[in-house]
Coordinates of C-alpha atoms in Angstrom, one line a residue:
Chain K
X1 CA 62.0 -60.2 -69.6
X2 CA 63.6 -58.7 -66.5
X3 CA 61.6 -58.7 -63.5
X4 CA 60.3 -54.8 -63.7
X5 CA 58.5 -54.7 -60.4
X6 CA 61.1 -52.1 -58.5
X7 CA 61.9 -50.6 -61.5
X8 CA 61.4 -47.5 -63.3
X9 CA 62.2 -48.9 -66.8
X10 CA 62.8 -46.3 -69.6
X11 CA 63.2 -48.0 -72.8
X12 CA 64.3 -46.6 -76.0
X13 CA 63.2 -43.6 -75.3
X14 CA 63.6 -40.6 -78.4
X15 CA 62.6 -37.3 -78.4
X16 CA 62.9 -34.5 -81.3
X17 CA 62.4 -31.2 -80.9
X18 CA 61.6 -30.3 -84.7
X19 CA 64.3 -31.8 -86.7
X20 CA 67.0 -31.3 -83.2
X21 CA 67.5 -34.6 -81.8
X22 CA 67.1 -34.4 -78.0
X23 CA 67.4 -37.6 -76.6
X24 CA 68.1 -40.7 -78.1
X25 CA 67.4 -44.3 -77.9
X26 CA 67.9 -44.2 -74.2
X27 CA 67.4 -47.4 -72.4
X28 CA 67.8 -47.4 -68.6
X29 CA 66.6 -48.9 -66.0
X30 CA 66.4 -47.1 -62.8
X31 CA 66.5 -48.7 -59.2
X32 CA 63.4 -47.6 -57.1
X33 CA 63.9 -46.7 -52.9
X34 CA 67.2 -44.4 -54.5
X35 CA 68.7 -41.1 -54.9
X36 CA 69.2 -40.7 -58.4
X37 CA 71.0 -37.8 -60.4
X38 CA 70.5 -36.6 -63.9
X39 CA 74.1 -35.2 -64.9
X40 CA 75.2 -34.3 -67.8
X41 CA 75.9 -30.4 -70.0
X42 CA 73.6 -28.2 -70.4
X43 CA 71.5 -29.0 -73.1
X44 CA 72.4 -32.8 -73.0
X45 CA 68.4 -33.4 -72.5
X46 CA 67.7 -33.7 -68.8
X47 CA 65.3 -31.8 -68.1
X48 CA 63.5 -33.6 -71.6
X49 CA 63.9 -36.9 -70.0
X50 CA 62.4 -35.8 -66.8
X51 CA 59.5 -34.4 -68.5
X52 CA 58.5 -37.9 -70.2
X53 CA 59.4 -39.5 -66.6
X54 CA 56.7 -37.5 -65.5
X55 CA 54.7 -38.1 -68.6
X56 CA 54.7 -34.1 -68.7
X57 CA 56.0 -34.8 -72.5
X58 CA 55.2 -37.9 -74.9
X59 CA 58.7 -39.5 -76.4
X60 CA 58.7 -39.3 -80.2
X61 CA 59.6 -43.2 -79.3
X62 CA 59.9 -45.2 -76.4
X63 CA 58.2 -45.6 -73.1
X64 CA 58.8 -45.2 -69.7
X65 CA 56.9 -47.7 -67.6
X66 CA 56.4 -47.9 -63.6
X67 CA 56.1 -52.0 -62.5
X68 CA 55.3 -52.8 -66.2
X69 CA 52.6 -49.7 -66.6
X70 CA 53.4 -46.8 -68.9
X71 CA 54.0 -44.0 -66.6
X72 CA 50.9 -42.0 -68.4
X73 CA 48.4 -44.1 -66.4
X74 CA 50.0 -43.9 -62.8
X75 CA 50.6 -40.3 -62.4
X76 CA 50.0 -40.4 -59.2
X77 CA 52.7 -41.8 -58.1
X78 CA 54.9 -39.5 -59.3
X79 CA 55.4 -35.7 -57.8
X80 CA 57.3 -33.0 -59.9
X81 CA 59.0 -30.3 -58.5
X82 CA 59.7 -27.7 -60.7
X83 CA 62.6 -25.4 -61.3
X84 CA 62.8 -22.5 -58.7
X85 CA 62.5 -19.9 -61.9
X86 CA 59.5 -21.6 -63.0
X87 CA 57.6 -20.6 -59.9
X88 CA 55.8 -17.0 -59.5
X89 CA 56.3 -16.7 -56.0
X90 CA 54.4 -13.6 -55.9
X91 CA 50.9 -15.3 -56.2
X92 CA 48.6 -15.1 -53.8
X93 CA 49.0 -18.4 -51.8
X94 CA 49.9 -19.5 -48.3
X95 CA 52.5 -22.7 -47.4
X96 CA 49.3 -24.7 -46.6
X97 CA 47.5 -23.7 -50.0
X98 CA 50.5 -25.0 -51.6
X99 CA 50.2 -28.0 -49.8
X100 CA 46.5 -28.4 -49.8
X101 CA 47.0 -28.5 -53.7
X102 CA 47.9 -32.3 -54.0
X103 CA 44.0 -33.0 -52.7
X104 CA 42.6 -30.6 -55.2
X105 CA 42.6 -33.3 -57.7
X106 CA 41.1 -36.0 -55.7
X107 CA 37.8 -34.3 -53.9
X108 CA 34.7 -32.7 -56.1
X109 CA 34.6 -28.8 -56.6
X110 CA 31.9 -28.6 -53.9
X111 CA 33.5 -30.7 -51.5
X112 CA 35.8 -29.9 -48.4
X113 CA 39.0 -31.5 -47.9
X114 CA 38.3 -34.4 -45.4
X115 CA 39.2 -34.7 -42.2
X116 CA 42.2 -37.2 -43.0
X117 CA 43.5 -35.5 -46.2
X118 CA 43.8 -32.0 -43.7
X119 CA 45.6 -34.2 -41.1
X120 CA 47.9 -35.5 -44.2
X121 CA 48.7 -32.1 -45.2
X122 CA 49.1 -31.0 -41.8
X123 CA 52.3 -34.1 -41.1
X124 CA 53.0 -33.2 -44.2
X125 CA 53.9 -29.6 -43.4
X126 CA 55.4 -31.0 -40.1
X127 CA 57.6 -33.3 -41.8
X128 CA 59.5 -30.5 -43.9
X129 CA 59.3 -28.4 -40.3
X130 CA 56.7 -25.8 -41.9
X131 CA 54.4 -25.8 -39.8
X132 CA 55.0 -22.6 -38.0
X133 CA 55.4 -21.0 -41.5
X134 CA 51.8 -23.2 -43.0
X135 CA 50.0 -19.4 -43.2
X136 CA 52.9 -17.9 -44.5
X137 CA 53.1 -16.3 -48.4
X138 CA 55.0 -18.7 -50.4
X139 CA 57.2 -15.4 -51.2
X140 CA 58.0 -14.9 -47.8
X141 CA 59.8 -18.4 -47.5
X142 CA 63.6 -18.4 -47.4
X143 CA 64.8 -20.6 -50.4
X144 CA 65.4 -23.4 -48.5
X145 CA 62.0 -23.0 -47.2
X146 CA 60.2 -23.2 -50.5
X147 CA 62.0 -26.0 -51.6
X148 CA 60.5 -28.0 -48.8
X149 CA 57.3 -26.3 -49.5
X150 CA 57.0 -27.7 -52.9
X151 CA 58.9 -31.4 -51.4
X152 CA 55.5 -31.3 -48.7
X153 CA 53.3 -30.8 -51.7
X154 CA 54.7 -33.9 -52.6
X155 CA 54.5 -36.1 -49.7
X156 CA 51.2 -35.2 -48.8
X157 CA 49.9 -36.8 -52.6
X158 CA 51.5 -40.3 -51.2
X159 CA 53.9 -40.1 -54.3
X160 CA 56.1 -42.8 -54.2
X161 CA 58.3 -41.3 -57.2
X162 CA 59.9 -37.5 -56.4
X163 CA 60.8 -35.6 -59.4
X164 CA 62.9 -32.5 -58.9
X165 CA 64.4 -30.1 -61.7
X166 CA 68.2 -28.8 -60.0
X167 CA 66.5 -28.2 -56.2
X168 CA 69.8 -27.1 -55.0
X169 CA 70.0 -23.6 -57.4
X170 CA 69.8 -20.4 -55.7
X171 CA 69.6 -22.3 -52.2
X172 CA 73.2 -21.7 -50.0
X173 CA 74.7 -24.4 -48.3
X174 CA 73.3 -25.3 -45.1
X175 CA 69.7 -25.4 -46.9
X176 CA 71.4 -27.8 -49.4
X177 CA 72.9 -29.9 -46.4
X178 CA 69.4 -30.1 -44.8
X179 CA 67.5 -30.7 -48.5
X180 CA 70.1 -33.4 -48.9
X181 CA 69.4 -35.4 -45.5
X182 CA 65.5 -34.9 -46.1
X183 CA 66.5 -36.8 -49.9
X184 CA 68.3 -39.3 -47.7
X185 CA 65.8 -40.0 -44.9
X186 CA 62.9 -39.9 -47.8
X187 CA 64.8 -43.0 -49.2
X188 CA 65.3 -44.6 -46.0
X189 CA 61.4 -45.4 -45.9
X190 CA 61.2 -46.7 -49.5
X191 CA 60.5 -43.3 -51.7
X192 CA 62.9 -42.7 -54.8
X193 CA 64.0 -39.6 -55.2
X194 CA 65.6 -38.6 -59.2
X195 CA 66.9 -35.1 -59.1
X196 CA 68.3 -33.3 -62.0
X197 CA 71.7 -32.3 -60.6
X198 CA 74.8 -30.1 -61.4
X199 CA 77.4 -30.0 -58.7
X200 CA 79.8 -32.2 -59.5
X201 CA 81.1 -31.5 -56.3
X202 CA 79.1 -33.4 -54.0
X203 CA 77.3 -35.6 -56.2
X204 CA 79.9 -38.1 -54.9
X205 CA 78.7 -37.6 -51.1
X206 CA 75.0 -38.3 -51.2
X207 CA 73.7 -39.7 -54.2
X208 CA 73.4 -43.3 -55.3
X209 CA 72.8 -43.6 -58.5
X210 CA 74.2 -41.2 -61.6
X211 CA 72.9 -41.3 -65.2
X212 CA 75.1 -38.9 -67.4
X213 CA 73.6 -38.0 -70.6
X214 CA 74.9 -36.1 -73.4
X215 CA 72.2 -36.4 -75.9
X216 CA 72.5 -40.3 -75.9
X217 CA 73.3 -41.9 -72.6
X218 CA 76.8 -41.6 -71.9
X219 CA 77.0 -43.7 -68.0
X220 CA 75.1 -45.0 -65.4
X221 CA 75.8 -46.6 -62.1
X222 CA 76.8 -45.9 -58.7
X223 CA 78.9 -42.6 -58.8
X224 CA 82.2 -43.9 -58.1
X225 CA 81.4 -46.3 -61.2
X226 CA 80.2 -43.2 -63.2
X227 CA 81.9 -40.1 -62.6
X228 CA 85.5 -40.9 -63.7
X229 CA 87.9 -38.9 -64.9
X230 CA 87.6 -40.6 -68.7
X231 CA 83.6 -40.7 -68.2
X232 CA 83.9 -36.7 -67.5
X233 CA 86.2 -35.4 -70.1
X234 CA 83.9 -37.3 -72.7
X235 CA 80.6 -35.6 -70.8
X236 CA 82.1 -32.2 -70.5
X237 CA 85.7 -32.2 -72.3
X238 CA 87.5 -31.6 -69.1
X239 CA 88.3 -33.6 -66.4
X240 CA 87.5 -33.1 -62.6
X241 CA 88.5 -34.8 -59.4
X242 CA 85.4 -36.3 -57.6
X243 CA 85.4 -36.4 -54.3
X244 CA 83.6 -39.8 -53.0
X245 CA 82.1 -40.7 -49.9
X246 CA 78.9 -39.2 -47.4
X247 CA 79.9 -36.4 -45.3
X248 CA 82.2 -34.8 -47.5
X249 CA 82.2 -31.2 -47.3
X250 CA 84.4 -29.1 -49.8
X251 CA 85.3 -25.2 -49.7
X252 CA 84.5 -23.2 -52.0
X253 CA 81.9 -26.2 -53.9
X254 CA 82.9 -25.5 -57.0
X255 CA 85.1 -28.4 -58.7
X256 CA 88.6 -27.9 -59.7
X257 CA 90.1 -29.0 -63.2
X258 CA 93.0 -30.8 -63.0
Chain B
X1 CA 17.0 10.0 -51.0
X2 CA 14.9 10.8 -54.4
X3 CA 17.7 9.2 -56.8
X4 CA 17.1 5.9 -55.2
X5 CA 13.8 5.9 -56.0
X6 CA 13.9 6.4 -59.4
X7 CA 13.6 3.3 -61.4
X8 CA 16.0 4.5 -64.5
X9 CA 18.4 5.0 -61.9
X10 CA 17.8 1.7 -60.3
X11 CA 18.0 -0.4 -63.5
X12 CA 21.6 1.5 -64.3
X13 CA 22.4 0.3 -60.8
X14 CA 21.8 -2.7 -61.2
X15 CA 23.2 -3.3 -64.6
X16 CA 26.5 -1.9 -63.5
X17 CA 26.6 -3.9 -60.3
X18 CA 26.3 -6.9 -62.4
X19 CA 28.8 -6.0 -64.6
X20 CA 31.3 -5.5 -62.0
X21 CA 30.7 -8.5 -60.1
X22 CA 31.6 -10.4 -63.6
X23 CA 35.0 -8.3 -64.3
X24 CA 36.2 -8.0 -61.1
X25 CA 36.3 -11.7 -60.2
X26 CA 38.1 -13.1 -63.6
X27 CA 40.1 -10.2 -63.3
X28 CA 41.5 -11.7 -60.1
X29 CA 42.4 -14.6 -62.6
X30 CA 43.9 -12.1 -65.3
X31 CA 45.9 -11.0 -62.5
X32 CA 47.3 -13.7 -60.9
X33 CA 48.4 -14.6 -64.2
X34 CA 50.4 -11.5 -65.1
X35 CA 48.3 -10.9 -68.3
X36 CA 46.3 -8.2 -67.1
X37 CA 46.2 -6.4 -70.7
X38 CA 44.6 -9.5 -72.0
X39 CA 41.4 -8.0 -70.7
X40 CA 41.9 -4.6 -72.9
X41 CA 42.9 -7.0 -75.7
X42 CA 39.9 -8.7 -75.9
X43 CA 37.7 -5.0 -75.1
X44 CA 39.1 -4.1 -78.1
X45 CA 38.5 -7.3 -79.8
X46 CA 35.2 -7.3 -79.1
X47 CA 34.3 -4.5 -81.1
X48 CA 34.3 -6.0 -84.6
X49 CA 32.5 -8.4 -83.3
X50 CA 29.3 -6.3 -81.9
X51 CA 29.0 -4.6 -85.5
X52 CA 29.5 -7.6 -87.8
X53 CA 26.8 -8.9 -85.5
X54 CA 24.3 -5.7 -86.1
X55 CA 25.0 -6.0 -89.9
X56 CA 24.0 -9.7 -89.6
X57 CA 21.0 -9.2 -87.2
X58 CA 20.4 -5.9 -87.9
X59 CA 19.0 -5.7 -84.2
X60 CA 20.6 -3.6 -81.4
X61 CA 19.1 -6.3 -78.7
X62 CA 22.3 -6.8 -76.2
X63 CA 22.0 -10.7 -76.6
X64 CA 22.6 -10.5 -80.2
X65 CA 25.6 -8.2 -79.6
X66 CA 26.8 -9.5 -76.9
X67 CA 27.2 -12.8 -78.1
X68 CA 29.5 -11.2 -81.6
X69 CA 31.7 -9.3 -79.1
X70 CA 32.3 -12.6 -76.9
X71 CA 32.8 -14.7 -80.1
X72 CA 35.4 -11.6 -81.5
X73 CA 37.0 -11.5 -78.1
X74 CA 37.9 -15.3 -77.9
X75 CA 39.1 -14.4 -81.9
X76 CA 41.8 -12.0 -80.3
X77 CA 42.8 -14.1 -77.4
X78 CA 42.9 -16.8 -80.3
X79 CA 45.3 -14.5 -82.7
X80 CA 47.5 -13.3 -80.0
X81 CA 47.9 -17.3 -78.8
X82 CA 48.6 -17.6 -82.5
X83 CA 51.1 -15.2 -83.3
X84 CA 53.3 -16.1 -80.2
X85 CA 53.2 -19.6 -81.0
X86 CA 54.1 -19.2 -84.8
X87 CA 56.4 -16.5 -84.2
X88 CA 59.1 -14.7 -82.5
X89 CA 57.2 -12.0 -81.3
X90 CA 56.6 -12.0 -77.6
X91 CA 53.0 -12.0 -75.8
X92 CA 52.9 -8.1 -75.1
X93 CA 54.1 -7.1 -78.8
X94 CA 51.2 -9.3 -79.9
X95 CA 48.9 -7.8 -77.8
X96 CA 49.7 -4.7 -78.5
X97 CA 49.2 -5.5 -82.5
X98 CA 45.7 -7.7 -82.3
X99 CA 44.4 -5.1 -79.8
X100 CA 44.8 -2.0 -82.2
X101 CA 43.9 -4.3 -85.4
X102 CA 40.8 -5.2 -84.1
X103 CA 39.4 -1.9 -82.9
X104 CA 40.9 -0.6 -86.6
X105 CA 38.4 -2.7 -87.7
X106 CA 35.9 -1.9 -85.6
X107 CA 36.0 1.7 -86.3
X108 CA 35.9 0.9 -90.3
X109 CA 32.7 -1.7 -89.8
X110 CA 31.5 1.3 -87.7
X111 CA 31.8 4.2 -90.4
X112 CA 30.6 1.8 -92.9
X113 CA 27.4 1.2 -90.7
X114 CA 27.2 5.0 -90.5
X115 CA 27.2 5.5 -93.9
X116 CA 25.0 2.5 -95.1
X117 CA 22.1 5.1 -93.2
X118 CA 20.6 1.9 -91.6
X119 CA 17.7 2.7 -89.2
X120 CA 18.2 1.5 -85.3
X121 CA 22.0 2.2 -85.9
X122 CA 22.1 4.9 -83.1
X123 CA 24.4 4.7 -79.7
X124 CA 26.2 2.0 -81.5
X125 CA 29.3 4.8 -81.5
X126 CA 29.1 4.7 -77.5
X127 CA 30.5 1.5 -76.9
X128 CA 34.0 3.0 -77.3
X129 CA 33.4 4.8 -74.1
X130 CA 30.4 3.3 -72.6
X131 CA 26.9 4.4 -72.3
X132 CA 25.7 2.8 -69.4
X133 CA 22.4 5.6 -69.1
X134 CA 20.9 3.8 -72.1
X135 CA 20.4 0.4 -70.4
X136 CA 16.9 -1.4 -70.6
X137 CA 15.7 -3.6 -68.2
X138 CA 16.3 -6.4 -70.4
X139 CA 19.9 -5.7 -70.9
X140 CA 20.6 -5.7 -67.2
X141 CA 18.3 -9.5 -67.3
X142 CA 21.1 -10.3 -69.9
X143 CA 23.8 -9.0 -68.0
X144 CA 22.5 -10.7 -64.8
X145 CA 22.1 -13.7 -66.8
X146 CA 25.6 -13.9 -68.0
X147 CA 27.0 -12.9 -65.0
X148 CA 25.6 -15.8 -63.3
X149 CA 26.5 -17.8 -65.8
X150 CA 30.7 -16.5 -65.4
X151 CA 29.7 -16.9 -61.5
X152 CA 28.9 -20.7 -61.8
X153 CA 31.7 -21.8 -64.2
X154 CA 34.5 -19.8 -62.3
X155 CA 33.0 -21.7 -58.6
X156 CA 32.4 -24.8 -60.2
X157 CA 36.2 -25.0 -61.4
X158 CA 38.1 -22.5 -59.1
X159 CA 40.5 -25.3 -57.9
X160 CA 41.0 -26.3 -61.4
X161 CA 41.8 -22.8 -62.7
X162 CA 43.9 -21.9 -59.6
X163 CA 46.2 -25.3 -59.8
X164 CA 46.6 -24.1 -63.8
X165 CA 47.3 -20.0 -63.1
X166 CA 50.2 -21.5 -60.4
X167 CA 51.7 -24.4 -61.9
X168 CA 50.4 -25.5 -65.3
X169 CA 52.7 -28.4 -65.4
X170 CA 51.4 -29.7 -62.1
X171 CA 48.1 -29.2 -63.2
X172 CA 48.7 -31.3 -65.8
X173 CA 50.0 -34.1 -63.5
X174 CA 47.2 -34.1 -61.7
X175 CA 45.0 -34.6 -64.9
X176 CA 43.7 -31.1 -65.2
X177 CA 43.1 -31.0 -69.3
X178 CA 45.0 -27.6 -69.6
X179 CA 43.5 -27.2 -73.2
X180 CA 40.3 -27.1 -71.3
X181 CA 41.2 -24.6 -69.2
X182 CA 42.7 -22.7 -71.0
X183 CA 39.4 -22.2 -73.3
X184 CA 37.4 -21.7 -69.9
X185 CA 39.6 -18.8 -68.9
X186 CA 38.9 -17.0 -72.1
X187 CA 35.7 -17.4 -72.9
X188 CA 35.0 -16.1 -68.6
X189 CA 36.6 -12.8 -69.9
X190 CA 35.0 -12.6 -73.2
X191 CA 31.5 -12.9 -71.3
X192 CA 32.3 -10.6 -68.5
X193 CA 33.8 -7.9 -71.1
X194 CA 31.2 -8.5 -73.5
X195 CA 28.8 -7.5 -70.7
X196 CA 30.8 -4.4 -69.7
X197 CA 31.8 -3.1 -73.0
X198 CA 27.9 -1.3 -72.5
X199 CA 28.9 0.6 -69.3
X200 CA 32.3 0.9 -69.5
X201 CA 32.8 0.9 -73.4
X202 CA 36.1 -0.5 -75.4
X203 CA 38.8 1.9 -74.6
X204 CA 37.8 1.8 -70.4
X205 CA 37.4 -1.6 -69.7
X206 CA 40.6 -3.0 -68.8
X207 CA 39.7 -0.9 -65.6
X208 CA 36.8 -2.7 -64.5
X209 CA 39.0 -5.9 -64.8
X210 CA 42.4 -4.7 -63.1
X211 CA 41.7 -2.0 -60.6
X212 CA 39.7 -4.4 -58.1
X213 CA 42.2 -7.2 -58.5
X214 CA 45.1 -4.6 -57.8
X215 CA 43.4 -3.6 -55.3
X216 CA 42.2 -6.6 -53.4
X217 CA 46.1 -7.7 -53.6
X218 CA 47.0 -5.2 -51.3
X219 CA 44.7 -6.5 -48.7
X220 CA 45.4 -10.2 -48.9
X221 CA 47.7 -12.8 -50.2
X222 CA 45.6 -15.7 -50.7
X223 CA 43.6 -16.2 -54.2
X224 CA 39.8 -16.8 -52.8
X225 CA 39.6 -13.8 -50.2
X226 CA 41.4 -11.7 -52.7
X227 CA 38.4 -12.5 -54.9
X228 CA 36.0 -11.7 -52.6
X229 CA 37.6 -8.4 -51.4
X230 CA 37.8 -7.2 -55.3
X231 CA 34.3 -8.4 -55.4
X232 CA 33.6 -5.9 -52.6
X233 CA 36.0 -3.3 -53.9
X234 CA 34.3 -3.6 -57.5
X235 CA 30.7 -3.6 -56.5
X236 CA 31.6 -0.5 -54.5
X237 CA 33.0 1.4 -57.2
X238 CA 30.4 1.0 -59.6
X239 CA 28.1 2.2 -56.8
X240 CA 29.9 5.0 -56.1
X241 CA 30.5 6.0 -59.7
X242 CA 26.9 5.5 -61.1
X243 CA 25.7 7.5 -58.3
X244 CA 28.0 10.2 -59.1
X245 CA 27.2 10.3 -62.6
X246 CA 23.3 9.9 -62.1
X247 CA 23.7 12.8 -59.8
X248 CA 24.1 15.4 -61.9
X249 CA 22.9 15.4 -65.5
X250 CA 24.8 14.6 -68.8
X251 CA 27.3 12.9 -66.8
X252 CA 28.7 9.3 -68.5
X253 CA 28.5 6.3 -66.1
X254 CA 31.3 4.7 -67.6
X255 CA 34.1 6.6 -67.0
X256 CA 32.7 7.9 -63.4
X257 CA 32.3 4.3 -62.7
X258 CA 36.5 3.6 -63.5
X259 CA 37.5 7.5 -61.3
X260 CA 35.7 5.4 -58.8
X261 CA 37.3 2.5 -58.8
X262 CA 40.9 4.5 -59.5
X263 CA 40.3 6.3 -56.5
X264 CA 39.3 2.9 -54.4
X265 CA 43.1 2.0 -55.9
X266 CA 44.3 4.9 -54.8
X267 CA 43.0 5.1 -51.5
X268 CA 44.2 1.1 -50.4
X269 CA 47.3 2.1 -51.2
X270 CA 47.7 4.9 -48.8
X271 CA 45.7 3.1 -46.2
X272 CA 48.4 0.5 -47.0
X273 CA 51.3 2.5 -46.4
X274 CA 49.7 4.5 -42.7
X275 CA 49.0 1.1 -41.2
X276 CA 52.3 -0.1 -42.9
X277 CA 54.0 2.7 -40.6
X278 CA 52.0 2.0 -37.7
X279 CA 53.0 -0.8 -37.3
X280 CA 56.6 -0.6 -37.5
X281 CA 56.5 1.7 -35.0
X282 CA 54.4 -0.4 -32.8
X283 CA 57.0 -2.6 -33.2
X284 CA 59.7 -0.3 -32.2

């Protein structure tokens, strides 16, 4: 056995949906303390396999396990953020309620938050620059915003793992560039971050790790490894330049067949 | 004041006030959740429930009944969860065909009781429209009573329900059983409408649920003070509106009781939009 202990080791891993095959025998194992992407068509099962990372849906076969523990018993570790559409961010709920949600779980119905888990809510909120905006409706948060809303939820439970379903839709580009060095300087103190991703243009700038998945597991590896032209064109049946290397910045973002 | 004085008065008062304080705090939960109909659903749903139950018992005591309209309410909430899961029909079309089903049948179970000549069958025709003048003292203890009971559960697992209305998925993450919670909401609108379906009957009840809620909304965006202002909001209405009706004779509670609370609707939102303009030109 490889050693598991900074792993998060997905091992053949199947899931139907009826008699529709949506991922299968998928064997990976992930590096921890990285930015990892989820590529791949739509429909090619990413969003499925974040789900069972998350233990949010229970593989037909296979297991994911976190340092040799099926993910199902360490949930904690683990913070989902969930697509934008997902959200109804009409409810009645300030920046801070949001936040104050990762304690909910941890103190009795009767009970206040304690002193420290208000002080870890409140860095928290400082952390993602919120603070200003803590009494704010979640509605009334500029897309960026709530992305970092949801990403404080998140540090404030001490996650170790952050799970995020395509952060970057419906945010514009200096919101991504900011989301993206948060990612980075999350990393830098230990924290893995596995984002489902789209944009093939940048995914060469800041991420470290790329799985590509088209129903099966197609690639994995550093991006330059993964996102080649060949790779691509058997992924999505055309082929794109990728651009490689941080601080890339392209016009226009969208990727241009060649 | 001679009305407040009288105890018939009084024990309406009371009852309604208790029913309001039920319906307008899980309809903050109804809502929040965008399934504000639900609560007419299950009105509706109830009614089947409240005659099979005097057919069975062959007692009018509001216990009795009350616990056959919560049981037939979770059936509708049950049927409509069914259907959407089964089919391809959507939450609202569902709704919309449990919701008329269900009081089809009540009307049927209703005639048939009407015909079978049973004795102690009378004002069982009110609770499509409410008849909240014929309350006892011990239907407003059972009303009190179940209220407090809707009162407990919804405090004891407020955090639980609000994680689940906002983010089920996270909810789950965090090891909320969503199952559980999902029976909880139910059953807290079964009990509060089986409570109301005396004052505000069948047909009116979805007001007693939504118009506090809607109301509070306007005034807050944060989900525990907009409980406590439709609290306020409902308490007041169903003051207002049983006054009103016990005022004058041959008036029904029911329907004065959802004017009321209308009007309260009505009223926030104009408040709304004068300190709306006052303050944007305060600002300028």
């Amino acid at each position: 056995m490889k050693s598991e202990a900074r792993c998060i080791d997905i091992r053949d891993l199947s899931v139907f949906y009826g008699n529709t095959r949506a991922l299968s025998d998928i064997s990976i194992c992930l590096p921890e303390a990285k930015i990892i992407g989820i590529m791949g068509p739509n429909g090619s099962g990413k969003t499925t396999l974040l789900k069972c990372m998350t233990g949010l849906l229970s593989p037909d076969s296979g297991e994911v396990l976190l340092g040799g523990v099926p993910v199902g018993r360490q949930r904690f570790r683990l913070s989902y953020i969930p697509q934008k559409e997902k959200i109804d961010w009409d409810f009645p709920m300030s920046v801070r309620d949001l936040v104050e949600m990762a304690m909910y779980a941890k103190r009795r119905w009767y009970q206040k938050l304690s002193a420290e888990q208000l002080s870890r809510v409140s860095s928290a909120l400082e952390s993602m620059g919120l603070e200003r905006l803590q009494n704010r409706q979640i509605g009334e948060l500029s897309g960026g915003q709530q992305q970092r809303a949801f990403m404080a939820r998140a540090l404030a439970s001490d996650a170790d793992i952050l799970v995020l379903d395509e952060p970057f839709t419906g945010i514009d580009a200096k919101a991504t560039d900011e989301l993206i060095r948060i990612f980075q300087s999350l990393r830098d103190v230990g924290k893995t971050v596995i984002l489902v991703h789209h944009d093939l243009a940048n995914a060469g700038s800041f991420l470290d790790h790329v799985v590509l998945l088209k129903g099966s597991l197609l690639a994995q590896g550093p991006p330059e490894e993964v996102l080649t032209s060949e790779v691509l064109v058997q992924a999505y049946g055309v082929s794109f330049q990728i651009p490689f290397g941080s601080g890339l910045h392209l016009d226009g973002g969208s990727p241009s067949p060649s | 004041m001679t009305l407040f004085s009288d105890p018939v008065f009084l024990v309406v008062l009371i009852g309604v006030v208790m029913v309001t304080v039920a319906s307008s705090a899980v309809g903050c939960l109804l809502y929040v959740q965008r399934n504000a109909l639900l609560g007419e659903t299950m009105a509706h749903g109830c009614l089947p429930g409240i005659y099979a139950a005097f057919l069975l018992g062959g007692t009018r005591n509001l216990g009795w009944l009350a616990l056959g309209a919560t049981l037939s309410g979770l059936v509708s909430s049950l049927l409509v969860d069914a259907i959407v899961a089964r089919t391809r029909i959507h939450h609202d079309a569902a709704m919309a065909i449990v919701l008329s089903w269900m009081f089809g049948t009540g009307v049927v179970l209703l005639s048939f009781i009407q015909q079978a000549n049973l004795s102690n069958q009378n004002g069982l025709e009110d609770l499509f429209f409410g008849n909240a003048a014929a309350m006892s003292w011990n239907d407003v203890m059972i009303i009190t009573g179940v209220s407090a009971v809707v009162g407990v559960l919804m405090g004891i697992n407020f955090r639980r329900i609000k994680i689940y209305l906002f983010d089920a998925e996270y909810a789950r993450m965090q090891g909320v059983k969503i199952t559980w919670v999902r029976a909880l909401l139910s059953s807290l609108v079964a009990m509060s409408v089986a409570i109301g379906i005396q004052t505000a009957g069948a047909i009116l009840m979805a007001s007693l649920l939504v118009a506090p809620a809607a109301t509070a909304r306007q005034w807050t965006s944060r989900l525990l003070p907009m409980v406590c202002v439709a609290l306020a909001v409902g308490v007041l209405g169903g003051t207002i509106g049983t006054v009103l009706s016990c005022a004058s004779p041959n008036m029904p509670t029911g329907p004065w009781v959802v004017i009321s609370m209308t009007l309260l609707f009505a009223l926030s939102i104009a408040a709304q939009r004068v300190s709306g303009r006052l303050k944007s030109s305060q600002k300028r």
